[in-house]
C-alpha positions in Angstrom: 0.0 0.0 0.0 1.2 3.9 -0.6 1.8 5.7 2.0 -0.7 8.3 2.0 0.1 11.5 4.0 -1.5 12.8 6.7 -3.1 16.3 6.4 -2.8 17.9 10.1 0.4 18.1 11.8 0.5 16.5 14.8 1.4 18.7 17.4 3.9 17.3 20.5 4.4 19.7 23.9 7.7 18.4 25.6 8.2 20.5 29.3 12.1 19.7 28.6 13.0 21.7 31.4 11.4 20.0 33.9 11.8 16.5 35.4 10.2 13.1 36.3 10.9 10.0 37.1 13.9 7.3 36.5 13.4 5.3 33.6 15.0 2.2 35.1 17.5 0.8 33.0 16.0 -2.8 34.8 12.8 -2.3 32.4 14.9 -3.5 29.7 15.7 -6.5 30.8 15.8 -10.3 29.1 14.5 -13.7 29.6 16.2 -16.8 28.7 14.6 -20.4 29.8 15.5 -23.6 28.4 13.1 -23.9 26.6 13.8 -25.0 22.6 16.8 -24.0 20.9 16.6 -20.8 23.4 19.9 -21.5 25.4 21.1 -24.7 23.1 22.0 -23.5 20.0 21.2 -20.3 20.8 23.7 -19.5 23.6 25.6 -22.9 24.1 26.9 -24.8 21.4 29.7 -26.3 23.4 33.8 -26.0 23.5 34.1 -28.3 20.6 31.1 -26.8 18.6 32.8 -25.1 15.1 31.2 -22.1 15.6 33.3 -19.4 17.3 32.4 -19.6 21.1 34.4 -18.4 24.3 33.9 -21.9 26.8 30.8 -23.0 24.8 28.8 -19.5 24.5 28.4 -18.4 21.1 30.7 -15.1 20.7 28.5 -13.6 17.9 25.3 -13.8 20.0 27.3 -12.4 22.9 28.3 -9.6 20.5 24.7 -8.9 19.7 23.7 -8.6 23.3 26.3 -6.8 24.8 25.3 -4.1 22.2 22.0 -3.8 23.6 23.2 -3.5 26.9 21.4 -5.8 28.9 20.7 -5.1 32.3 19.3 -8.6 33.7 18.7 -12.1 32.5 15.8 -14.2 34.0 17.1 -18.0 34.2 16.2 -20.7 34.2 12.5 -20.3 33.4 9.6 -19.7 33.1 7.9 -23.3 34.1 10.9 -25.0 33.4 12.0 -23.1 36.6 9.8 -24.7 38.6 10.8 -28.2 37.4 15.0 -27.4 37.4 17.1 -28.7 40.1 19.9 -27.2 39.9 22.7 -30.2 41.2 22.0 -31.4 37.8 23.9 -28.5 36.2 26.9 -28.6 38.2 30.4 -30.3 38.2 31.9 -31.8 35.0 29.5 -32.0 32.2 30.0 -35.8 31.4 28.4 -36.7 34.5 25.3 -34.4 34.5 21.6 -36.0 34.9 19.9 -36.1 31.5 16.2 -35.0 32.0 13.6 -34.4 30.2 11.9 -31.0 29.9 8.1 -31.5 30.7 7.1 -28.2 30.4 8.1 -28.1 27.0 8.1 -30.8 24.3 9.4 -33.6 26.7 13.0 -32.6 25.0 16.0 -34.3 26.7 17.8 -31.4 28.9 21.4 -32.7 29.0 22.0 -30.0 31.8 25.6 -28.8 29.8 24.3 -25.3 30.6 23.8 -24.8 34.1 24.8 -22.6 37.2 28.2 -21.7 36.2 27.8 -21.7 32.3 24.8 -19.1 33.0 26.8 -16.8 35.1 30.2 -17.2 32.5 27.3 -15.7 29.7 26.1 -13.0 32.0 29.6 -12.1 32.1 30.5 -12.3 28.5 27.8 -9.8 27.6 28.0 -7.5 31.0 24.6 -8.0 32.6 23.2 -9.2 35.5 21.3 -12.5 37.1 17.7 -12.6 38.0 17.6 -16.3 39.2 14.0 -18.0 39.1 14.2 -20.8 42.4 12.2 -23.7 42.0 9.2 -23.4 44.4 6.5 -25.9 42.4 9.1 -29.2 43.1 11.6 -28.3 45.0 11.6 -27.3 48.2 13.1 -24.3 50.6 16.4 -26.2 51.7 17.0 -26.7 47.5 16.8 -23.1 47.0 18.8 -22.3 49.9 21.8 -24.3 49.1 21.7 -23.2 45.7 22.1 -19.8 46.6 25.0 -20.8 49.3 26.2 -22.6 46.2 26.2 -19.2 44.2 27.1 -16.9 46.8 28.9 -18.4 49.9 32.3 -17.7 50.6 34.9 -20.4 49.2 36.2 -21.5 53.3 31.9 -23.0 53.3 31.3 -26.5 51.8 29.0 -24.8 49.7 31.3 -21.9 48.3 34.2 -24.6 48.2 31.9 -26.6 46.0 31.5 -23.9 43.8 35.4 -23.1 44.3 36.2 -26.8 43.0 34.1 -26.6 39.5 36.6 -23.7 38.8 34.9 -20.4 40.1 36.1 -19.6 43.7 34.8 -15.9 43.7 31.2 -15.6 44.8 28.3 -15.1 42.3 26.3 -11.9 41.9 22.6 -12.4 42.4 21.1 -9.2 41.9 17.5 -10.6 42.0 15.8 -13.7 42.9 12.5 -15.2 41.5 10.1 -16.4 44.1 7.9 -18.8 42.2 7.2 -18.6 38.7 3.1 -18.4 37.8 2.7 -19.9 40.9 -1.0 -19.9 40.3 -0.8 -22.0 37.5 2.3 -24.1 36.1 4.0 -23.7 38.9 1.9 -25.1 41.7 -1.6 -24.0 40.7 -1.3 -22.9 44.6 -4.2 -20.5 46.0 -3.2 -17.0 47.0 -2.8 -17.8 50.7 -0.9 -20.5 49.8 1.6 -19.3 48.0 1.7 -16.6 50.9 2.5 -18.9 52.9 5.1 -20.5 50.9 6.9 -17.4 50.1 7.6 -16.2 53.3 9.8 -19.7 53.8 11.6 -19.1 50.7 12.4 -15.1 51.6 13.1 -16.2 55.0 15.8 -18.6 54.0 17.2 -18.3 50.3 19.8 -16.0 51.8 22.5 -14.2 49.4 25.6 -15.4 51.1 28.1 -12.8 49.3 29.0 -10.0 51.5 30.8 -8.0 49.2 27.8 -7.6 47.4 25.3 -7.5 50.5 27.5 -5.1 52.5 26.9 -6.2 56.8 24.2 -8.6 57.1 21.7 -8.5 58.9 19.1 -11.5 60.7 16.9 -11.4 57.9 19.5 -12.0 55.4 19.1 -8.6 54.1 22.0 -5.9 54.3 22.4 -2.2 55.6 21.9 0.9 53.8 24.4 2.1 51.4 25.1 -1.8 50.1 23.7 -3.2 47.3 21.0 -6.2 48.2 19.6 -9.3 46.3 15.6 -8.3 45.3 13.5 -11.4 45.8 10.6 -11.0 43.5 7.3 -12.6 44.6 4.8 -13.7 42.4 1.9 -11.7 41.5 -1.3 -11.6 39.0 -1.4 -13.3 35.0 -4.4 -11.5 34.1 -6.5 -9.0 35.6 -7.9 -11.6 39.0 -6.2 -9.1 41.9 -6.3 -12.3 44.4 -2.4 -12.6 44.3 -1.7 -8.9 44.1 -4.1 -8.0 47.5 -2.5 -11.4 49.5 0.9 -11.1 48.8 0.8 -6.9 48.9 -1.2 -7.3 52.5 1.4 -9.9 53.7 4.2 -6.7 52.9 2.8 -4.4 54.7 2.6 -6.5 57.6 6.5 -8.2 57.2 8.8 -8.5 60.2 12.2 -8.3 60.4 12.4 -12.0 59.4 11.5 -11.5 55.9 10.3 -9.5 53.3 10.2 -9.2 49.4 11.7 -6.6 47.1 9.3 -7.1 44.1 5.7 -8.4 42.5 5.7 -10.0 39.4 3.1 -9.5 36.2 2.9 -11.5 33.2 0.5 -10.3 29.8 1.6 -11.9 26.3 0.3 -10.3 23.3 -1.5 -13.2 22.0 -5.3 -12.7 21.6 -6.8 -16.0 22.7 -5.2 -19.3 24.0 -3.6 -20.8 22.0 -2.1 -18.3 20.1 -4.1 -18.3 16.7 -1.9 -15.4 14.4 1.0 -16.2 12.7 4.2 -14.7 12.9 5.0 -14.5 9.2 2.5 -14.2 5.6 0.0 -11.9 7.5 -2.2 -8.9 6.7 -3.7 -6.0 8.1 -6.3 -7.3 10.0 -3.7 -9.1 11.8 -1.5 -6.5 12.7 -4.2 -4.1 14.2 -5.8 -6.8 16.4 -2.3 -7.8 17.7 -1.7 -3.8 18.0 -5.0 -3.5 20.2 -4.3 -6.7 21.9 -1.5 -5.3 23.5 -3.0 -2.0 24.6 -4.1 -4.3 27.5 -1.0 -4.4 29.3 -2.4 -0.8 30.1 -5.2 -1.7 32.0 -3.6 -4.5 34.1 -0.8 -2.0 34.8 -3.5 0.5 36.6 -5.5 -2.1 38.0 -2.8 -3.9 39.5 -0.5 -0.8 40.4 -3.8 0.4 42.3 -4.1 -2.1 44.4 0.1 -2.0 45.1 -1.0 1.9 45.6 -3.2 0.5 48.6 -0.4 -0.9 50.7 2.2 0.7 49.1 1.3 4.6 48.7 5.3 5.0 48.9 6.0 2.4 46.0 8.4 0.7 47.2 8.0 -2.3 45.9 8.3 -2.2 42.1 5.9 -3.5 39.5 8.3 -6.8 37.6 6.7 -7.8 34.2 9.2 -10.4 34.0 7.2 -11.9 31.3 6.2 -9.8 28.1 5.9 -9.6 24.4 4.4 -11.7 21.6 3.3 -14.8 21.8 2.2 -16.4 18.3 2.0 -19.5 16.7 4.5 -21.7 15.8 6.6 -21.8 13.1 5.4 -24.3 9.9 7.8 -27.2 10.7 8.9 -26.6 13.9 8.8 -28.7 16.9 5.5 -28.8 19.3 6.9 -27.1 22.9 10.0 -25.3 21.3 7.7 -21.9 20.6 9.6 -20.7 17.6 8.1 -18.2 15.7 9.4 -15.0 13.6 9.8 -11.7 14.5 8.7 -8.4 12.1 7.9 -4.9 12.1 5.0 -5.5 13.5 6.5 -6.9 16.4 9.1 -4.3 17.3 6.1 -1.5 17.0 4.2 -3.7 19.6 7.7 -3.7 21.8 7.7 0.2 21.3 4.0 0.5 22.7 5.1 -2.1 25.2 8.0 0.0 26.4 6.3 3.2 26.0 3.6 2.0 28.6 6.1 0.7 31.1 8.0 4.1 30.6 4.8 6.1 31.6 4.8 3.8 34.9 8.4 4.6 35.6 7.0 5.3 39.6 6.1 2.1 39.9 7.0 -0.4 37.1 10.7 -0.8 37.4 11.7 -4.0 36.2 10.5 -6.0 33.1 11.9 -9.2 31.0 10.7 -9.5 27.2 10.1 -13.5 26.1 12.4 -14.3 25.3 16.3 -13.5 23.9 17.0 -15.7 21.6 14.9 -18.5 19.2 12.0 -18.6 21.6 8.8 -16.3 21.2 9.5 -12.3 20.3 13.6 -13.3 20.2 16.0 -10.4 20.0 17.9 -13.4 18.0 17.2 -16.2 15.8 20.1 -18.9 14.7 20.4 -21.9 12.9 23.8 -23.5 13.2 26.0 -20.9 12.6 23.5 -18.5 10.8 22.5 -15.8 13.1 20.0 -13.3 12.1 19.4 -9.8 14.6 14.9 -9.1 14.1 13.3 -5.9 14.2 12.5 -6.2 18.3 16.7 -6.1 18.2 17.0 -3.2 16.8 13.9 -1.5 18.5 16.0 -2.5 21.7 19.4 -1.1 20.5 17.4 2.5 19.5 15.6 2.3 22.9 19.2 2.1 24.8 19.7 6.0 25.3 16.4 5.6 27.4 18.2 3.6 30.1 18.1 5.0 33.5 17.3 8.4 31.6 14.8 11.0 33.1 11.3 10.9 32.0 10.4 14.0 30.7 6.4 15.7 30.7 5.0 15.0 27.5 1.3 15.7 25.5 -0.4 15.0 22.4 -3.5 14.2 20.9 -2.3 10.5 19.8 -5.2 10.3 17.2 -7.0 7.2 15.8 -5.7 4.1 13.7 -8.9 2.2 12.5 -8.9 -0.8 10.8 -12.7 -2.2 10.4 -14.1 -2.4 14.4 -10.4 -2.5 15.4 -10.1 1.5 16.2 -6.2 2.4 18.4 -4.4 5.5 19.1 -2.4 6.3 15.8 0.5 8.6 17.6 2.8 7.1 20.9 5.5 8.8 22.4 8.0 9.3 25.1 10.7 12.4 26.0 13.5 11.9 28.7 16.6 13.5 29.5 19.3 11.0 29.0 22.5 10.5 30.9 24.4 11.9 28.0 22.6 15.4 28.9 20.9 14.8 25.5 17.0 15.2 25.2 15.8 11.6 23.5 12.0 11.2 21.7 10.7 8.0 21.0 8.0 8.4 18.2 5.3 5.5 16.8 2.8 5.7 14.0 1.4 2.7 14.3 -0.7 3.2 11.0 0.3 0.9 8.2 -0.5 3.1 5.6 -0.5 7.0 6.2 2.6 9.4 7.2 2.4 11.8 10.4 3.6 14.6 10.0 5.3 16.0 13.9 5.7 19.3 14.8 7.0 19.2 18.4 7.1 22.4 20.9 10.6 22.1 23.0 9.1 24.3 26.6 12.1 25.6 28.5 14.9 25.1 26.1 15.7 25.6 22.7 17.0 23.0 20.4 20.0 23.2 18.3 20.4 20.3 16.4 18.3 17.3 15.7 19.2 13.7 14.0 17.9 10.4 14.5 17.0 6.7 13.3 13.9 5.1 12.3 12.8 1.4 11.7 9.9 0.6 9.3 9.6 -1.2 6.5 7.5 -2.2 3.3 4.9 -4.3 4.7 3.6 -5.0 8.3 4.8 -9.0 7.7 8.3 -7.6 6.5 11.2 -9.7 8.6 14.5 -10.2 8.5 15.9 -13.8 7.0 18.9 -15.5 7.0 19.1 -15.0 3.0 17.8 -11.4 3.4 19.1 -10.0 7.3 18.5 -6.5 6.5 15.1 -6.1 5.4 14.0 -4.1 9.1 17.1 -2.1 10.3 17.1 1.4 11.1 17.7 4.3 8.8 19.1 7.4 9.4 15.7 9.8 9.1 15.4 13.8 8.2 14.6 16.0 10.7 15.0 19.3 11.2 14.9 22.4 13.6 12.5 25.1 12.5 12.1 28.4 14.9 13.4 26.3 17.7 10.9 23.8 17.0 11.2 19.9 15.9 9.8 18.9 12.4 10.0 15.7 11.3 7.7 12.8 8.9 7.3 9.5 10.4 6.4 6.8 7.9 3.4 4.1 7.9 4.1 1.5 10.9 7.2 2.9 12.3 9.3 3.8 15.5 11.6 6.5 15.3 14.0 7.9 17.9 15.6 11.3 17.5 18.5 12.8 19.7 18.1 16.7 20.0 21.0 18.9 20.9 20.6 22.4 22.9 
C-alpha cells in the first residue's frame, strides 16, 4: 500500500525543562529459559562446537547482546524453573543427569548449561542475574543451598563446591525469583498458599556474598548504602487481583524476618489461547488486532499498580513484568513445545508501545523481562547453526538504549486514531526523557500501516539546536529479517530538522523513530 500522507500536523508539547521519574535501565531487561533452541544452540553450542564460542557460549550472540546493553537475565525459566534442580547443572558435564523438559516438548535437557555456564554468559555480555528458584518441586532447603552454592564464601562447603568446578569468587545475584506463575504451572497454589510459601523461601534463600550484600543482617538482608539481592514474589497473570491484594497485605505486615523486594506481572500479546496469528505471511487485519491486543498491558498495569497503591502509597515495591511480548503461533515445521516463531515490524512496533507503557509507569514499574532473547517467542535473536540473524525487536532495543536510567520527561499530544474495520487504536505514541548523556531523546510510533504523520513538536524551557535520529519501518507490516535477506528491518538514518526552535519531522506508515536533540 502507498503511503498516504496525513493532512494535520501532529502537534507534540515536551516540558524539557522539567523532570520526572527514573526510567529504570531494569525495564529493559531479558528472559532466557531452556526452553527450545533458546539457550542450546542459541547460547551454548559447546567447546568443541565449530562455531566461534568463548567456553561454549556463542561469541557472535554475545556480540549482539552486549550491544544492547542488557541489564538482567531471568534464568532458568519460566515453568521450566519450577521443574530445574539445579545439582544437575553442576560439576563436569559428562556426568550431568539427562532430563527431560516436561514443560516443553518432553525434550531431553542434557544439563551442559547450568549454574556456572549461565553466570560465564552473563559475564561475556556484561549483565546481571535474575535467578527463578524452584518453588513448584523443589523445596526451601533446595533453594537455599543453591544460593549458598552461588554466593557463599569459598572457606563453606557450599562456596568450596563452587570453588572446585573452577569459580572460587562468589556469584552476583542481583534478583531472585520467588515462584514462577505460581497460580498456574508452577503449583496452581491458592493465594494464601503461596503466601504462605513465600515467606519460607524469603526467609531462608539468603545471598551469602558479603561484598555484594554489605553487613548482614538477621533477615538476610543488608544495611543501607550496600547493594542487596531483590527477591521477587509472584503476582497476577491477568487482571484476577487475588495474588496482588494477598501477597501486597502480607508486605505491609512483614517483620524483620522477611520481606520481598518485588511483584511480578505477566500479559503476552497473543489474543486467545492458543495463540491463533502467525508470525509470518499476515495482513492487516492481523497486525491491528495484535496492536489493540496489546494495549491491555495498560489496563492491568492501573489495576494492579492500584491495588500495590493500597499498601504501598510510597511504591516501594516495584511492579516486575518479568514476562512480556508476543506470543504467536509456531513456526510451519517446527517442533511442538520449542515456541519458535518469527519476529517483524510488526512486532518491534508492539515492543515500542510495550516500552512506552512501562515508561509512563516509571513510579512504579521498574523491572520487566521481554520472552524471550533468543529463538524462543518475540527473540532479539534467531540462529540456525552458525546463521544468526538480529529481528526488528533487536534493533527497536538497541534504539531504545539511550532511554536507560534516563529521566522521564512531561509530555502531550493528541495521539489520534488508527482504524482498521471495528479494530479502532491511538495512531501517535511517544516518550521524551533527558538522557544521561545530557541529550533530550524522543521515541515516536505511528502505528498506522498506511498514512505518514507529520510532527511538529514544541521544545518548553529550552531551545533545540540540532536534531538527528533513526527510524525502523519497513514495506509491509509482515516484513522480517531472514537469514538470506538479514537486513530487510534495520534502522535508517531519518530527516529531521529544527525550525524556529521547534522539531519537524515525517514519520512513515508502521514505524518507531527515535531522534537525539541537541541544545
Amino acid at each position: 500500500m502507498a503511503a498516504v500522507a496525513q493532512s494535520a500536523p501532529v502537534t507534540i508539547t515536551i516540558t524539557a525543562d522539567s523532570t520526572g521519574p527514573k526510567i529504570s535501565r531494569d525495564i529493559f531487561g531479558q528472559f532466557a529459559e531452556n526452553l527450545g533452541n533458546g539457550i542450546y544452540g542459541g547460547v551454548w553450542v559447546g567447546e568443541a562446537s565449530p562455531i566461534p564460542n568463548v567456553r561454549g557460549i556463542r561469541s557472535d550472540v554475545v556480540q549482539a547482546l552486549r550491544e544492547l546493553k542488557v541489564p538482567s537475565v531471568r534464568w532458568p525459566g519460566g515453568c521450566f524453573a519450577d521443574e530445574y534442580h539445579w545439582r544437575d547443572g553442576v560439576g563436569p558435564r559428562d556426568k550431568r543427569a539427562v532430563t527431560v523438559n516436561g514443560s516443553w516438548g518432553n525434550a531431553l535437557e542434557k544439563n551442559d548449561f547450568g549454574t556456572d555456564e549461565f553466570f560465564d554468559f552473563i559475564d561475556q555480555i556484561g549483565s546481571e542475574a535474575y535467578i527463578s528458584v524452584n518453588m513448584g518441586s523443589g523445596s526451601v532447603k533446595e533453594a537455599a543451598d543453591w544460593l549458598g552454592y552461588m554466593t557463599a564464601d569459598p572457606k563453606t562447603t557450599a562456596g568450596a563446591e563452587r570453588a572446585a568446578n573452577g569459580h572460587p569468587k562468589p556469584y552476583r545475584v542481583k534478583f531472585l525469583g520467588i515462584g514462577n506463575e505460581s497460580w498456574s504451572c508452577g503449583g496452581a497454589y491458592s493465594p494464601d498458599y503461596y503466601v504462605d510459601e513465600m515467606k519460607r523461601y524469603a526467609r531462608f534463600t539468603r545471598n551469602l556474598n558479603l561484598e555484594q550484600q554489605g553487613t548482614d543482617n538477621p533477615a538476610g538482608g543488608s544495611v543501607a548504602g550496600s547493594d542487596p539481592m531483590q527477591r521477587i514474589a509472584v503476582g497476577p497473570g491477568g487482571m484476577d487481583t487475588a495474588y496482588t491484594d494477598a501477597v501486597m497485605k502480607a508486605w505491609k505486615s512483614h517483620d524483620w524476618s522477611w520481606s520481598i523486594e518485588g511483584l511480578s506481572m505477566h500479559n503476552y500479546t497473543w489474543i486467545s489461547w492458543p495463540p491463533p496469528f502467525s508470525s509470518i505471511d499476515f495482513g492487516e487485519r492481523e497486525y491491528a488486532m495484535l496492536i489493540k491486543d496489546t494495549l491491555k498491558m495498560e489496563d492491568m498495569i492501573r489495576v494492579h499498580a492500584a491495588v500495590m497503591d493500597k499498601y504501598d502509597p510510597d511504591k516501594k515495591v516495584p511492579l516486575v513484568i518479568d514476562e512480556w511480548g508476543v506470543w504467536l503461533a509456531k513456526l510451519p515445521g517446527s517442533k511442538d513445545g520449542f515456541l519458535h516463531q518469527q519476529n517483524s515490524i510488526r512486532d518491534a512496533i508492539i515492543a515500542s508501545i510495550n516500552l512506552n507503557m512501562f515508561t509512563r509507569h516509571a513510579d512504579r514499574v521498574r523491572m520487566t523481562a521481554i520472552a524471550q532473547m533468543v529463538n524462543v517467542l518475540q527473540a532479539m535473536i534467531l540462529t540456525d547453526g552458525p546463521k544468526m540473524v538480529l529481528t526488528p525487536t533487536y534493533h527497536l532495543f538497541k534504539m531504545y538504549v539511550p532511554f536507560q536510567n534516563a529521566t522521564r520527561l512531561p509530555i502531550s499530544f493528541d495521539a489520534g486514531t488508527y482504524m482498521f474495520g471495528d479494530v479502532s487504536v491511538p495512531r501517535i505514541d511517544a516518550i521524551a526523557a533527558r538522557g544521561n548523556d545530557g541529550k533530550l531523546w524522543i521515541a515516536l510510533t505511528n502505528v498506522d500501516p498506511g498514512k505518514t504523520a507529520d510532527i511538529d513538536v514544541e521544545l518548553k524551557g529550552v531551545r533545540a539546536k540540532q536534531v538527528s535520529g533513526n527510524v525502523l519501518t519497513a514495506a509491509r507490516v509482515d516484513a522480517i529479517n531472514s537469514y538470506e535477506e538479514p537486513d530487510t528491518v534495520k534502522p535508517q538514518p531519518i530527516s529531521a530538522k529544527v525550525v524556529g526552535g521547534r522539531l519537524k519531522v515525517t514519520l512513515p506508515p508502521k514505524s518507531v523513530t527515535v531522534l537525539s536533540v541537541s541544545e
